[in-house]
mmCIF file with all atom_site columns, C-alpha atoms and ligand atoms in Angstrom:
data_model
loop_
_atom_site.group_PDB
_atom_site.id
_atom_site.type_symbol
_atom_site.label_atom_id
_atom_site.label_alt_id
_atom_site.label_comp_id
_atom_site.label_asym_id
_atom_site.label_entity_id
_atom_site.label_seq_id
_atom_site.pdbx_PDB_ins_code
_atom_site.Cartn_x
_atom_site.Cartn_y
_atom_site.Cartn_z
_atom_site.occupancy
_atom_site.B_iso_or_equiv
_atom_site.pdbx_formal_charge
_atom_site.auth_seq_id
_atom_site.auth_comp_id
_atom_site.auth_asym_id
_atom_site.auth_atom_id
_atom_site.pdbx_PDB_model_num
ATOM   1   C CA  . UNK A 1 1   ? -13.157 -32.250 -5.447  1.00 95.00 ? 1418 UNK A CA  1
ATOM   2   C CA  . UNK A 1 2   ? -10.580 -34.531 -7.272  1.00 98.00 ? 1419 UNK A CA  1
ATOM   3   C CA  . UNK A 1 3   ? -7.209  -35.637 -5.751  1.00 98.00 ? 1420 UNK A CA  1
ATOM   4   C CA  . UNK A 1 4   ? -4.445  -36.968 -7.658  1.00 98.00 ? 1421 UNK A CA  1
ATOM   5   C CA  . UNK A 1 5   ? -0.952  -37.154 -7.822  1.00 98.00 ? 1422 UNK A CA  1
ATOM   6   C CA  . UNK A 1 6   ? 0.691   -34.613 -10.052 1.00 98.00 ? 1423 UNK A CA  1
ATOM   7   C CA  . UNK A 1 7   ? 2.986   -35.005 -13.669 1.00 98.00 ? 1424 UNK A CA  1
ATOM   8   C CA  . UNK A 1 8   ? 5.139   -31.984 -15.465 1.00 98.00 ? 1425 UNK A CA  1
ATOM   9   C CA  . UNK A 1 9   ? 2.071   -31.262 -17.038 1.00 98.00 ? 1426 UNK A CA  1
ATOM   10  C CA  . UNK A 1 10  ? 0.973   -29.700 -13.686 1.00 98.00 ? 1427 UNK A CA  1
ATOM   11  C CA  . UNK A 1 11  ? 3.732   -27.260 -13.453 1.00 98.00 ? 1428 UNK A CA  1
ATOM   12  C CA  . UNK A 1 12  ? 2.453   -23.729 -14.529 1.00 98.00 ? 1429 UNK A CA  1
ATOM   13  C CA  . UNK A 1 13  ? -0.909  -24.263 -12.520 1.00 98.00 ? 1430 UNK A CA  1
ATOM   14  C CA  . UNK A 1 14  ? 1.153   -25.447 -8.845  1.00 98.00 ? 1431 UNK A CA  1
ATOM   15  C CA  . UNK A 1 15  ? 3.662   -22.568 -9.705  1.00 98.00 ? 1432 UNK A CA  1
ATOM   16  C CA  . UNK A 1 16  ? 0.865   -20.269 -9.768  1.00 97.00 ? 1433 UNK A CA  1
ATOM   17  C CA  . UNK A 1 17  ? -1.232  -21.532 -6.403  1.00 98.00 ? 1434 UNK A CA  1
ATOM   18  C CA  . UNK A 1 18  ? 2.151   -21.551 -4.513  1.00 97.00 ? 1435 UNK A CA  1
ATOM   19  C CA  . UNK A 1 19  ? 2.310   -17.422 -5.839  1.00 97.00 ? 1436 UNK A CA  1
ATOM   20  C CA  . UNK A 1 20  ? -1.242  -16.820 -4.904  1.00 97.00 ? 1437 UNK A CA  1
ATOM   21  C CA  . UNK A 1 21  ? -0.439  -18.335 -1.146  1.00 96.00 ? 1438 UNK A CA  1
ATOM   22  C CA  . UNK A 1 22  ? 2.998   -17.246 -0.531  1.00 92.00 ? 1439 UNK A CA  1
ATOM   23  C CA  . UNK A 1 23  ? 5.053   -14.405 -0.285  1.00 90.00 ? 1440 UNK A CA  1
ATOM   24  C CA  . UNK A 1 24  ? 7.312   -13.786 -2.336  1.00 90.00 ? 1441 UNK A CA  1
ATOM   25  C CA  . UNK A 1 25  ? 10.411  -14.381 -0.315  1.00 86.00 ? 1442 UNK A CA  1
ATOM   26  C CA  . UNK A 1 26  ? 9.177   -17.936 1.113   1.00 85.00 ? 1443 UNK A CA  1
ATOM   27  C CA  . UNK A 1 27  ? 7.453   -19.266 -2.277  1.00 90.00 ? 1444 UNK A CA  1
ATOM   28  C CA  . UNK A 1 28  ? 8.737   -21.760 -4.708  1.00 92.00 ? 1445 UNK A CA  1
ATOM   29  C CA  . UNK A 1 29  ? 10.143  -21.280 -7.913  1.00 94.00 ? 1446 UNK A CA  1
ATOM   30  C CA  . UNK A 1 30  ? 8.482   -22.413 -10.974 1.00 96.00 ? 1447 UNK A CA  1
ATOM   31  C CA  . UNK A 1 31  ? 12.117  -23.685 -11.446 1.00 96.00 ? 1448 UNK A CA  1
ATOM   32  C CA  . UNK A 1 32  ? 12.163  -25.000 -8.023  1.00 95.00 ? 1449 UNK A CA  1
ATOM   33  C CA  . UNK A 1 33  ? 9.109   -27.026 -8.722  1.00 98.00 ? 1450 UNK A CA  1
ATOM   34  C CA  . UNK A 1 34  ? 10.156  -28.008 -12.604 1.00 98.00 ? 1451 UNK A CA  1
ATOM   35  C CA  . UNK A 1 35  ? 12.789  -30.098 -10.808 1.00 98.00 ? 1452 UNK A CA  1
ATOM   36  C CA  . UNK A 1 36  ? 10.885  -31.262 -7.428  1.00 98.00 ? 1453 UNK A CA  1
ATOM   37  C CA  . UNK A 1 37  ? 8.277   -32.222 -10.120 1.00 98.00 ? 1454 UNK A CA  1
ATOM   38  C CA  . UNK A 1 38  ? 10.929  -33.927 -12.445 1.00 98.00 ? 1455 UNK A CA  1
ATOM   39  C CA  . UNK A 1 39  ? 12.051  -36.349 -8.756  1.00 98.00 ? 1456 UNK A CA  1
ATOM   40  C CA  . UNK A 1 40  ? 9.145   -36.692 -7.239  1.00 98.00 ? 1457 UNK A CA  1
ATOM   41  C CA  . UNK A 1 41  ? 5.839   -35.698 -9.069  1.00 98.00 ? 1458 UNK A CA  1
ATOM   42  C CA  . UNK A 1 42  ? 4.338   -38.632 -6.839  1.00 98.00 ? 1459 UNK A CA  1
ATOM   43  C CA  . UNK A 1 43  ? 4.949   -36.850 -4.064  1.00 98.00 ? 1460 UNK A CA  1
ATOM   44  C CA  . UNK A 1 44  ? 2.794   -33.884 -4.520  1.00 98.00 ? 1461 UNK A CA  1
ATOM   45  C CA  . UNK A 1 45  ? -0.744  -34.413 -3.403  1.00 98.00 ? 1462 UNK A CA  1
ATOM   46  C CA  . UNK A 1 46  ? -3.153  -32.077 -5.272  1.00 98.00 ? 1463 UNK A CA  1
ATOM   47  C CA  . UNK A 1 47  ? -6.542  -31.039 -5.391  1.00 98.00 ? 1464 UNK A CA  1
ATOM   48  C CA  . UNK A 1 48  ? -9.144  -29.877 -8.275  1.00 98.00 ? 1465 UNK A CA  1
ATOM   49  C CA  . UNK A 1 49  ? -12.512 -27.738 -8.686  1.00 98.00 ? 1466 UNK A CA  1
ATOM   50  C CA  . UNK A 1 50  ? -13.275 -29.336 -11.854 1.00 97.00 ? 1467 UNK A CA  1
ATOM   51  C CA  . UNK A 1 51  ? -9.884  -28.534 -13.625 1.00 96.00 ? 1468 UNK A CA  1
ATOM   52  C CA  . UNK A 1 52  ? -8.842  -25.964 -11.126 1.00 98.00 ? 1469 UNK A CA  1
ATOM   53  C CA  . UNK A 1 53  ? -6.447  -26.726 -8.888  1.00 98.00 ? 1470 UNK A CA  1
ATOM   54  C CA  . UNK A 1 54  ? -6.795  -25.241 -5.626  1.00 98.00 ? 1471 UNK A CA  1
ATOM   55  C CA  . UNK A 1 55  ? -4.871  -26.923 -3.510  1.00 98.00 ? 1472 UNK A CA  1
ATOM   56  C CA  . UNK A 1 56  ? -1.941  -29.036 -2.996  1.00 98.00 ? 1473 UNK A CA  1
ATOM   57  C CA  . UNK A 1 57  ? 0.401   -30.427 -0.427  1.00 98.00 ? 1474 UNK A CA  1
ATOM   58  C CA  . UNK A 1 58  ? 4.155   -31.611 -1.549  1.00 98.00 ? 1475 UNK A CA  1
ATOM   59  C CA  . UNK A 1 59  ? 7.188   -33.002 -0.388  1.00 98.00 ? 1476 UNK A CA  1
ATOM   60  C CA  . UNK A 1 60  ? 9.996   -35.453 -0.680  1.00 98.00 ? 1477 UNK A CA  1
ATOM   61  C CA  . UNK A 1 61  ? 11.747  -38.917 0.926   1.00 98.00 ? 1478 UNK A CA  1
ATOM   62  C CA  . UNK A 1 62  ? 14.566  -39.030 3.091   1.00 98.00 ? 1479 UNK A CA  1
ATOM   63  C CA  . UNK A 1 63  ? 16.527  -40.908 5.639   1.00 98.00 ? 1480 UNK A CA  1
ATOM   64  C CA  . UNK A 1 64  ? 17.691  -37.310 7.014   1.00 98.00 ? 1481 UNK A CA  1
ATOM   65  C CA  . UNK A 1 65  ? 15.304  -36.637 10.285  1.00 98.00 ? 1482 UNK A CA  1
ATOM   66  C CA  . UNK A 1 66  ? 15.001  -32.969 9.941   1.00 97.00 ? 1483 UNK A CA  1
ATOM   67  C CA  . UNK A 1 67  ? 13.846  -30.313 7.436   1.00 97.00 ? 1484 UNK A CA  1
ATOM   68  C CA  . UNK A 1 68  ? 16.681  -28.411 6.378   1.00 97.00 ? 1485 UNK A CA  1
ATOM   69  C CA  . UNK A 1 69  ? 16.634  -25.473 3.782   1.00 93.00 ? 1486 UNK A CA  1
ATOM   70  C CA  . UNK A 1 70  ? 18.711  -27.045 1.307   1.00 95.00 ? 1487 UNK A CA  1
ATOM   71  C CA  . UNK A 1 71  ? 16.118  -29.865 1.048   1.00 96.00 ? 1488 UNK A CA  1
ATOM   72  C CA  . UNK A 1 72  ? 13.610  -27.728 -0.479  1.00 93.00 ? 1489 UNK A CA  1
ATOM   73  C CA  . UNK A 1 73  ? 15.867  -26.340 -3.125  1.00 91.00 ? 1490 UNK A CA  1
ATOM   74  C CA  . UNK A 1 74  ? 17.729  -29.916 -3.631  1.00 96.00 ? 1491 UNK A CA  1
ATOM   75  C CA  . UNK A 1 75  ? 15.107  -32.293 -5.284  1.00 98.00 ? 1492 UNK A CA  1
ATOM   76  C CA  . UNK A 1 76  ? 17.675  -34.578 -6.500  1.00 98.00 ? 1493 UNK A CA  1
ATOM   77  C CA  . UNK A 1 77  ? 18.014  -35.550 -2.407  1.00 98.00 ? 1494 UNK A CA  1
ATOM   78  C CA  . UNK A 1 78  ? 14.143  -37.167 -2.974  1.00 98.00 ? 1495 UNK A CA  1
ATOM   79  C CA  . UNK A 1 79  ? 15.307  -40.626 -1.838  1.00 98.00 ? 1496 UNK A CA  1
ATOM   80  C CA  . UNK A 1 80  ? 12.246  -43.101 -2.291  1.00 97.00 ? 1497 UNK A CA  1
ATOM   81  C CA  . UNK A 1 81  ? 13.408  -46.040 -0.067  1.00 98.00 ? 1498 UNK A CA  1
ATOM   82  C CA  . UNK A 1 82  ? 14.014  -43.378 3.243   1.00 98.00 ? 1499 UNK A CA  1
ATOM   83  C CA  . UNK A 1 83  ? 12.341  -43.331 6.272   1.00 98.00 ? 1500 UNK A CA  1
ATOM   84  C CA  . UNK A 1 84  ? 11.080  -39.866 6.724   1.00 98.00 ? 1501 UNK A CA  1
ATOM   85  C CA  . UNK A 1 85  ? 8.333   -37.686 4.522   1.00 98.00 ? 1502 UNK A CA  1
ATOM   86  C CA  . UNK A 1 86  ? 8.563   -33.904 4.470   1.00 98.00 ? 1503 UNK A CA  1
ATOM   87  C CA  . UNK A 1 87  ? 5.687   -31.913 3.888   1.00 98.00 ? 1504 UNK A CA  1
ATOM   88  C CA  . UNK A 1 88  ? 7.593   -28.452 2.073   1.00 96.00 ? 1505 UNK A CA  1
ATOM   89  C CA  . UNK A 1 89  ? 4.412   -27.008 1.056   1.00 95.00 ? 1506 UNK A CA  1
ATOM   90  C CA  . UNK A 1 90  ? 0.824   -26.949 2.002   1.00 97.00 ? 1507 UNK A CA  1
ATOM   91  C CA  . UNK A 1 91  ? -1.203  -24.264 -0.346  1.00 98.00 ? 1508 UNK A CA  1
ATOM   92  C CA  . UNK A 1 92  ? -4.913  -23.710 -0.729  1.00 98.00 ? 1509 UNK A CA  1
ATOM   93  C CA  . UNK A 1 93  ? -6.322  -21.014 -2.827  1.00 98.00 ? 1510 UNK A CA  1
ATOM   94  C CA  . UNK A 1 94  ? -7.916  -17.780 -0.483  1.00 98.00 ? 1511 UNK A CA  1
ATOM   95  C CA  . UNK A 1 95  ? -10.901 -18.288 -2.042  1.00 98.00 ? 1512 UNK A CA  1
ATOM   96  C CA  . UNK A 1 96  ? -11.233 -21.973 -1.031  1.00 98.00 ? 1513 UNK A CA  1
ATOM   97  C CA  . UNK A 1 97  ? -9.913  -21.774 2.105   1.00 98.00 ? 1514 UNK A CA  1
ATOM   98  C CA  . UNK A 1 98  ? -12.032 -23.065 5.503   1.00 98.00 ? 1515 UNK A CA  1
ATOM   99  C CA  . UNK A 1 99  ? -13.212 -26.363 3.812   1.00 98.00 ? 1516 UNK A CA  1
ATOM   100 C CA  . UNK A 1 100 ? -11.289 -28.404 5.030   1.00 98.00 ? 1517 UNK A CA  1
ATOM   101 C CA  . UNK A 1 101 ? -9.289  -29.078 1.523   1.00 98.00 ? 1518 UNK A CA  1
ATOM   102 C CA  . UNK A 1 102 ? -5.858  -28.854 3.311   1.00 98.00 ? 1519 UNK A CA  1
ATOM   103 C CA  . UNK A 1 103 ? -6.300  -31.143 5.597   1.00 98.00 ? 1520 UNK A CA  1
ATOM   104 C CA  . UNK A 1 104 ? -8.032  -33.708 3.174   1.00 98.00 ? 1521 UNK A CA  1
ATOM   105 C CA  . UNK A 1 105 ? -4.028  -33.596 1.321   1.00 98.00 ? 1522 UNK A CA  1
ATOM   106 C CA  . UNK A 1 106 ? -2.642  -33.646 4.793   1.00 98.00 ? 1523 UNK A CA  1
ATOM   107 C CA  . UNK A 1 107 ? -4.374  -36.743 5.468   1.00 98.00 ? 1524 UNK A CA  1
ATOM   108 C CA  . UNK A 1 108 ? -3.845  -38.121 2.254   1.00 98.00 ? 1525 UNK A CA  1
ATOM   109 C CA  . UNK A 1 109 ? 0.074   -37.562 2.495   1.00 98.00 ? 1526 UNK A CA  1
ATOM   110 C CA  . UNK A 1 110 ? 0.030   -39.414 5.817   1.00 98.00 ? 1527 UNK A CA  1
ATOM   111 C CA  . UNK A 1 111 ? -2.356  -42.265 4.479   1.00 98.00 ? 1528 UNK A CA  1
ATOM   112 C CA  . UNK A 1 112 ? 0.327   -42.346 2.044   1.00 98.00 ? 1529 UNK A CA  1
ATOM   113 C CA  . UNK A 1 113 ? 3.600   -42.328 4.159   1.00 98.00 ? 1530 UNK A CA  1
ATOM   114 C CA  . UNK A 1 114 ? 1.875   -45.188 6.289   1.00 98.00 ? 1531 UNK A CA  1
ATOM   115 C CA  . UNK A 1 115 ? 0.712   -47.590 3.334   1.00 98.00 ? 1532 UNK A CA  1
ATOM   116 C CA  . UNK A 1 116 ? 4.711   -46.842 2.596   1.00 98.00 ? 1533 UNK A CA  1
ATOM   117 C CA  . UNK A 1 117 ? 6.208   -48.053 5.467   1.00 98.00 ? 1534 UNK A CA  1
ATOM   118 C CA  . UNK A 1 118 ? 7.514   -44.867 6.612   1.00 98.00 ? 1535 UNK A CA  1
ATOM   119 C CA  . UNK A 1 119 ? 8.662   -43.938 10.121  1.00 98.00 ? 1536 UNK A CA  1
ATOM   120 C CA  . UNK A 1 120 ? 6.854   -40.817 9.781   1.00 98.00 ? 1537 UNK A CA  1
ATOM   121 C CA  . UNK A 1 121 ? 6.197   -36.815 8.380   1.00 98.00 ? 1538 UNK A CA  1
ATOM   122 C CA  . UNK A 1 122 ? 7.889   -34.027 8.860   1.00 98.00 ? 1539 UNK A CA  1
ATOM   123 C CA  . UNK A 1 123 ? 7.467   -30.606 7.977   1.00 98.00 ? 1540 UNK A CA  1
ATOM   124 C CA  . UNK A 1 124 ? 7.938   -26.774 9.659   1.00 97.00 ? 1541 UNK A CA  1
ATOM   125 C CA  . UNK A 1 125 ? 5.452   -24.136 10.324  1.00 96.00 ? 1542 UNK A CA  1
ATOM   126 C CA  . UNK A 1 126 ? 5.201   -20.831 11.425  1.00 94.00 ? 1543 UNK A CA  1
ATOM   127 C CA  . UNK A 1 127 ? 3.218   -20.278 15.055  1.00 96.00 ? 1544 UNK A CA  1
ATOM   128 C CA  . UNK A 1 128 ? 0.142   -19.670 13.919  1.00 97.00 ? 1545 UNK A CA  1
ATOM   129 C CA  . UNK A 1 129 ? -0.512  -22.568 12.344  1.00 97.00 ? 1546 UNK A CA  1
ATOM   130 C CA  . UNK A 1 130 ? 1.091   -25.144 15.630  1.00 98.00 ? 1547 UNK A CA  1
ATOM   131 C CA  . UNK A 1 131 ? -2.117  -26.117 16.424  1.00 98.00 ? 1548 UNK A CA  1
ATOM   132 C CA  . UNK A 1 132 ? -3.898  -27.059 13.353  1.00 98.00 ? 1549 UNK A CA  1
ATOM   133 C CA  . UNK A 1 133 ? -0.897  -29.305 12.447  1.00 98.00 ? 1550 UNK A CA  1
ATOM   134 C CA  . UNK A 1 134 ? -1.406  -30.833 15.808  1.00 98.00 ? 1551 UNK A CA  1
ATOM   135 C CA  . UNK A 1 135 ? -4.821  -32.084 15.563  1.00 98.00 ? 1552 UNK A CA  1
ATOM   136 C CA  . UNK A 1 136 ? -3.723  -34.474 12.546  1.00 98.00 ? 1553 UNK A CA  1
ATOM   137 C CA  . UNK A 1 137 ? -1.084  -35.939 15.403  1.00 98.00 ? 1554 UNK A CA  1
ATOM   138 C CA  . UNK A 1 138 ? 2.373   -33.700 14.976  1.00 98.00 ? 1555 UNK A CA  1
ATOM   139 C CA  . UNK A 1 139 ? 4.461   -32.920 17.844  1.00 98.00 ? 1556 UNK A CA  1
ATOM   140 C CA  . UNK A 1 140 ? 6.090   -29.895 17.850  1.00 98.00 ? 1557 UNK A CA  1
ATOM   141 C CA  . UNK A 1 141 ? 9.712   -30.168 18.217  1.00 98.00 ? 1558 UNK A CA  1
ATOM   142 C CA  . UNK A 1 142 ? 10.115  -26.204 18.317  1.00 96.00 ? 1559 UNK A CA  1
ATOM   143 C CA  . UNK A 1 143 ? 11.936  -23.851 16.315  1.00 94.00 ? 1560 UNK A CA  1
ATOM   144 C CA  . UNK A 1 144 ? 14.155  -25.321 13.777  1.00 91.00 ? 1561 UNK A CA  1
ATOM   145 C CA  . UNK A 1 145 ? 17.562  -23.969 13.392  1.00 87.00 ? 1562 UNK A CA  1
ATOM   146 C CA  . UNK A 1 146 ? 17.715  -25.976 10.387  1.00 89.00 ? 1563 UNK A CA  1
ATOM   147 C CA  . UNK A 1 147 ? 15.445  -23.655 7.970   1.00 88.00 ? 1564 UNK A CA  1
ATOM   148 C CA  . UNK A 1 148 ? 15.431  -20.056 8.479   1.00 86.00 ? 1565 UNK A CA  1
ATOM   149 C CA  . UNK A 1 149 ? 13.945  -19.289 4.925   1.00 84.00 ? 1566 UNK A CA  1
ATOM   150 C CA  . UNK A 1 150 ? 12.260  -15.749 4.352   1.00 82.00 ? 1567 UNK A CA  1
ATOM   151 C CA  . UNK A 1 151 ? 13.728  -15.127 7.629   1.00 84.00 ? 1568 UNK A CA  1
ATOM   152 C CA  . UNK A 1 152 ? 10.737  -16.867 9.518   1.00 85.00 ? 1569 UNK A CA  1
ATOM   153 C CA  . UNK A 1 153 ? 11.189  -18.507 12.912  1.00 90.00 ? 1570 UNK A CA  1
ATOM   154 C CA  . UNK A 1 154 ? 9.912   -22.093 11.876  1.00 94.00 ? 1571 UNK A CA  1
ATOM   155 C CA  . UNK A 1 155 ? 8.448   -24.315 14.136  1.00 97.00 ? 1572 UNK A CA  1
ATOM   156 C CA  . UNK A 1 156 ? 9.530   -28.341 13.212  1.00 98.00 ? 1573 UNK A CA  1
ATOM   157 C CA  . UNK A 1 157 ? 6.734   -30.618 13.521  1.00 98.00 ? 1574 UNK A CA  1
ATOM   158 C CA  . UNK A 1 158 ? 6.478   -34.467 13.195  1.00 98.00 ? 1575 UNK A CA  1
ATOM   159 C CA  . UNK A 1 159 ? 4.183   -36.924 13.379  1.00 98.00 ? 1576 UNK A CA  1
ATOM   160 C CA  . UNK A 1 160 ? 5.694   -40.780 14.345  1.00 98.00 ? 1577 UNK A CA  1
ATOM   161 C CA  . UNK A 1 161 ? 4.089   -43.618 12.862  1.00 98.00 ? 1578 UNK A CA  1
ATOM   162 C CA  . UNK A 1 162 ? 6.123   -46.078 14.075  1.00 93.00 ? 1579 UNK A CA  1
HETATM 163 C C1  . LIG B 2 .   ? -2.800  -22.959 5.848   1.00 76.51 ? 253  LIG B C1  1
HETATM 164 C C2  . LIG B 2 .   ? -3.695  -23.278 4.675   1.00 76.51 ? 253  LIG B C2  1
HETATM 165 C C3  . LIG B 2 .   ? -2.987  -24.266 3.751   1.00 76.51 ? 253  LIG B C3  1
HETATM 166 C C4  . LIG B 2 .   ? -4.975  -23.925 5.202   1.00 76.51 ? 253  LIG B C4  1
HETATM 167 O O1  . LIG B 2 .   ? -5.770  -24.314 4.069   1.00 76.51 ? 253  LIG B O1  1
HETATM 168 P P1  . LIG B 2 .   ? -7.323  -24.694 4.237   1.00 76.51 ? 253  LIG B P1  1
HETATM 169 O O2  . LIG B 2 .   ? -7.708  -25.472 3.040   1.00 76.51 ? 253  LIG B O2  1
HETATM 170 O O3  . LIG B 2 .   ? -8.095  -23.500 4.580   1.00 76.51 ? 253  LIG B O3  1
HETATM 171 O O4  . LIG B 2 .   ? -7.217  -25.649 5.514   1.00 76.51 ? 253  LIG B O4  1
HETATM 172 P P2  . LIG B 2 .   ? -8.384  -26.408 6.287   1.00 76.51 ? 253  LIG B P2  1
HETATM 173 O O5  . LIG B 2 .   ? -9.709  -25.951 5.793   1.00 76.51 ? 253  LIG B O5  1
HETATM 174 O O6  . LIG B 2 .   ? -8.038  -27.846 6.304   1.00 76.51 ? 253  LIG B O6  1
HETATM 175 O O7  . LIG B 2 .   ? -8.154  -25.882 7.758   1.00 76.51 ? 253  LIG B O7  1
HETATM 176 C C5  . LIG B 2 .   ? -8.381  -24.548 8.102   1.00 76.51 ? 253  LIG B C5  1
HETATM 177 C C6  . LIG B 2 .   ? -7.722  -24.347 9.425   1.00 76.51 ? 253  LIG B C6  1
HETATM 178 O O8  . LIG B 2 .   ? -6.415  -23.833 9.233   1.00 76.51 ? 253  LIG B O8  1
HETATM 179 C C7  . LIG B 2 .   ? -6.044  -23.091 10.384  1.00 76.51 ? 253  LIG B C7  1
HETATM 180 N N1  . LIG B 2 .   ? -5.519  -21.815 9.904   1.00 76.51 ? 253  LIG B N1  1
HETATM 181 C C8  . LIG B 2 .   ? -5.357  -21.438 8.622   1.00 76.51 ? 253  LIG B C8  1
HETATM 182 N N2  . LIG B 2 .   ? -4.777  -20.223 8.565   1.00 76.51 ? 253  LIG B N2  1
HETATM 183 C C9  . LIG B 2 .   ? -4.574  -19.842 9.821   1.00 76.51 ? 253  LIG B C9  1
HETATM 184 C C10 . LIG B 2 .   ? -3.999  -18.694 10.418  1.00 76.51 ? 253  LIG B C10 1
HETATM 185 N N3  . LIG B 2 .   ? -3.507  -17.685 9.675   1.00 76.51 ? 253  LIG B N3  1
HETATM 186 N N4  . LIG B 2 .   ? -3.952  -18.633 11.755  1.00 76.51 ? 253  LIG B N4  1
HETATM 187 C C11 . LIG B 2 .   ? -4.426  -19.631 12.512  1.00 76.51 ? 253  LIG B C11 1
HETATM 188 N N5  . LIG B 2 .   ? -4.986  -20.750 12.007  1.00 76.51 ? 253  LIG B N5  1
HETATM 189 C C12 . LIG B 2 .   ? -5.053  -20.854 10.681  1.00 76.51 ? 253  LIG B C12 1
HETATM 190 C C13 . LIG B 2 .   ? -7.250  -22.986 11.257  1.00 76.51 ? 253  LIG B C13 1
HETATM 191 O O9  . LIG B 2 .   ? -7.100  -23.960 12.261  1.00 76.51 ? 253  LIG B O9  1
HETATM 192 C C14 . LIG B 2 .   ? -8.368  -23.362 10.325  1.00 76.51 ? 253  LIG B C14 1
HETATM 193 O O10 . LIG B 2 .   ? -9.397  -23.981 11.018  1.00 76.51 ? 253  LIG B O10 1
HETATM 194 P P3  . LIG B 2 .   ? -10.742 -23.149 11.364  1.00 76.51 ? 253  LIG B P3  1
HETATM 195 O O11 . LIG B 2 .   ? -11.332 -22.789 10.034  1.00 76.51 ? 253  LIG B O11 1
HETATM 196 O O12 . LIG B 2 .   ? -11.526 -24.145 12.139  1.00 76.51 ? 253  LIG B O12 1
HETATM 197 O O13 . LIG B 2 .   ? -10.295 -21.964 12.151  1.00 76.51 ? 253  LIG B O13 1
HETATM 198 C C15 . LIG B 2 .   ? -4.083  -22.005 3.860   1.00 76.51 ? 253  LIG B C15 1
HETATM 199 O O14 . LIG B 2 .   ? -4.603  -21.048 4.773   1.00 76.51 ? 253  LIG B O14 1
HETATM 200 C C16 . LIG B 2 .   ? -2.932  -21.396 3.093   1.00 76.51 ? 253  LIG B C16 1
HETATM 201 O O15 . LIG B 2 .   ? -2.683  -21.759 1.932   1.00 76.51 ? 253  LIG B O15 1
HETATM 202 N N6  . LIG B 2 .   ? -2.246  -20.419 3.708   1.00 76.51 ? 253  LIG B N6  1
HETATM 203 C C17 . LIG B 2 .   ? -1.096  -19.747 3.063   1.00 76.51 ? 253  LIG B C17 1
HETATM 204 C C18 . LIG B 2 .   ? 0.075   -20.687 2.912   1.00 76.51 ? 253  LIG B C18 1
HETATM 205 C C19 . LIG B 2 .   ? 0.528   -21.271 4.252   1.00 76.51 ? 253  LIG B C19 1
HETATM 206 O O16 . LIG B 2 .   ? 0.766   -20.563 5.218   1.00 76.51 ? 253  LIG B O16 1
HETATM 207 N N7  . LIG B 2 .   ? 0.661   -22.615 4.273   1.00 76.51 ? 253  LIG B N7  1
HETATM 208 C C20 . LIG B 2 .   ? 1.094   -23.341 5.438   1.00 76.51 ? 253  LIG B C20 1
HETATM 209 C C21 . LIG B 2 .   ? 2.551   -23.468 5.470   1.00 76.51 ? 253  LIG B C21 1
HETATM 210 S S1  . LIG B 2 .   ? 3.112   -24.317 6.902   1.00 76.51 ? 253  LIG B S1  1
#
C-alpha cells in the first residue's frame, strides 16, 4: 500500500470513499472537499491498492482547541502556523477494513503533527470507536457540544504532544 499526500486531482476518488463510508447526513461534500482540498491538500493523508484509494485520513491547522462544526465546512480557517491538528475524517473502504490501514494514516497524521511542532490532534468520534482512538494515545474529553453534525453525540478526543 502507497501513502501520499493528496492534490485536486484526487477529488472525485476521496469524494467517493467518504460516500462509500458515511452516511449520508454526516459525509462530506464533493464541494466540501473541492475547497478543503484547494487549503489544505497536504493535510489529507491517503492510502492506495495500486491506484485505488482505499483509505484516507484528513484534516486542517488551527490555533482554536476544539472541533467545532463550522470547521469542517470552513476550509479557508486551515491556518498552517497553529497549534492544533484536527482529524475531520478517517475513511477506509468495507472491503479493506481490519488491516490495520486506518491506523497506518492515523499514525502518519501524528508523525506528521509532531515533525511540525504541533501541540497536538484533535478530532471527535462516536462511542464505538473511544477505544480504538485511545490506543494511538487520545484522551477522551467527552461529548462535544461543539459538533452535533448528523445529530450524533460526538465524543472529543485529543492526543497532547507537548
Ligand atoms: C473506523 C474505520 C476508519 C476503521 O478503518 P480500518 O482500516 O478498518 O481500521 P484499522 O484496521 O486500523 O482498525 C480496526 C479497528 O477499528 C475498530 N473499529 C472499527 N469499526 C468499529 C466499530 N463499528 N465498533 C467498534 N470498533 C470498531 C476496532 O478496534 C478495530 O480493531 P479490531 O479489528 O482489532 O477489532 C472504518 O471502519 C470506517 O471507515 N468506518 C466508517 C467511517 C467511520 O466511522 N470513521 C470514523 C469516524 S470517527
Amino acid at each position: 500500500m502507497m501513502i501520499r499526500t493528496a492534490t485536486i486531482e484526487d477529488l472525485d476518488a476521496i469524494a467517493a470513499v467518504e460516500a462509500e463510508c458515511f452516511p449520508a447526513a454526516e459525509a462530506a461534500s464533493k464541494d466540501e472537499f473541492a475547497d478543503r482540498l484547494v487549503h489544505y491538500a497536504d493535510y489529507f493523508w491517503l492510502m492506495f491498492d495500486e491506484d485505488k484509494l482505499i483509505a484516507f485520513v484528513d484534516g486542517f491547522v488551527t490555533n482554536e482547541p476544539d472541533l467545532t462544526d463550522e470547521m469542517y465546512a470552513k476550509a479557508n480557517m486551515h491556518n498552517a502556523s497553529g497549534r492544533w491538528q484536527m482529524i475531520f475524517g478517517v475513511n477506509t473502504l468495507p472491503s479493506y477494513r481490519r488491516h490495520g490501514y486506518a491506523g497506518e494514516l492515523i499514525q502518519r497524521a501524528i508523525d506528521t503533527a509532531k515533525e511540525q511542532n504541533r501541540a497536538g490532534l484533535v478530532l471527535t468520534c462516536k462511542d464505538e470507536l473511544v477505544c480504538y482512538y485511545a490506543k494511538f494515545g487520545f484522551m477522551n474529553e467527552g461529548h462535544s457540544d461543539k459538533s452535533q453534525h448528523g445529530g450524533v453525540a460526538w465524543n472529543q478526543m485529543r492526543l497532547v504532544l507537548r
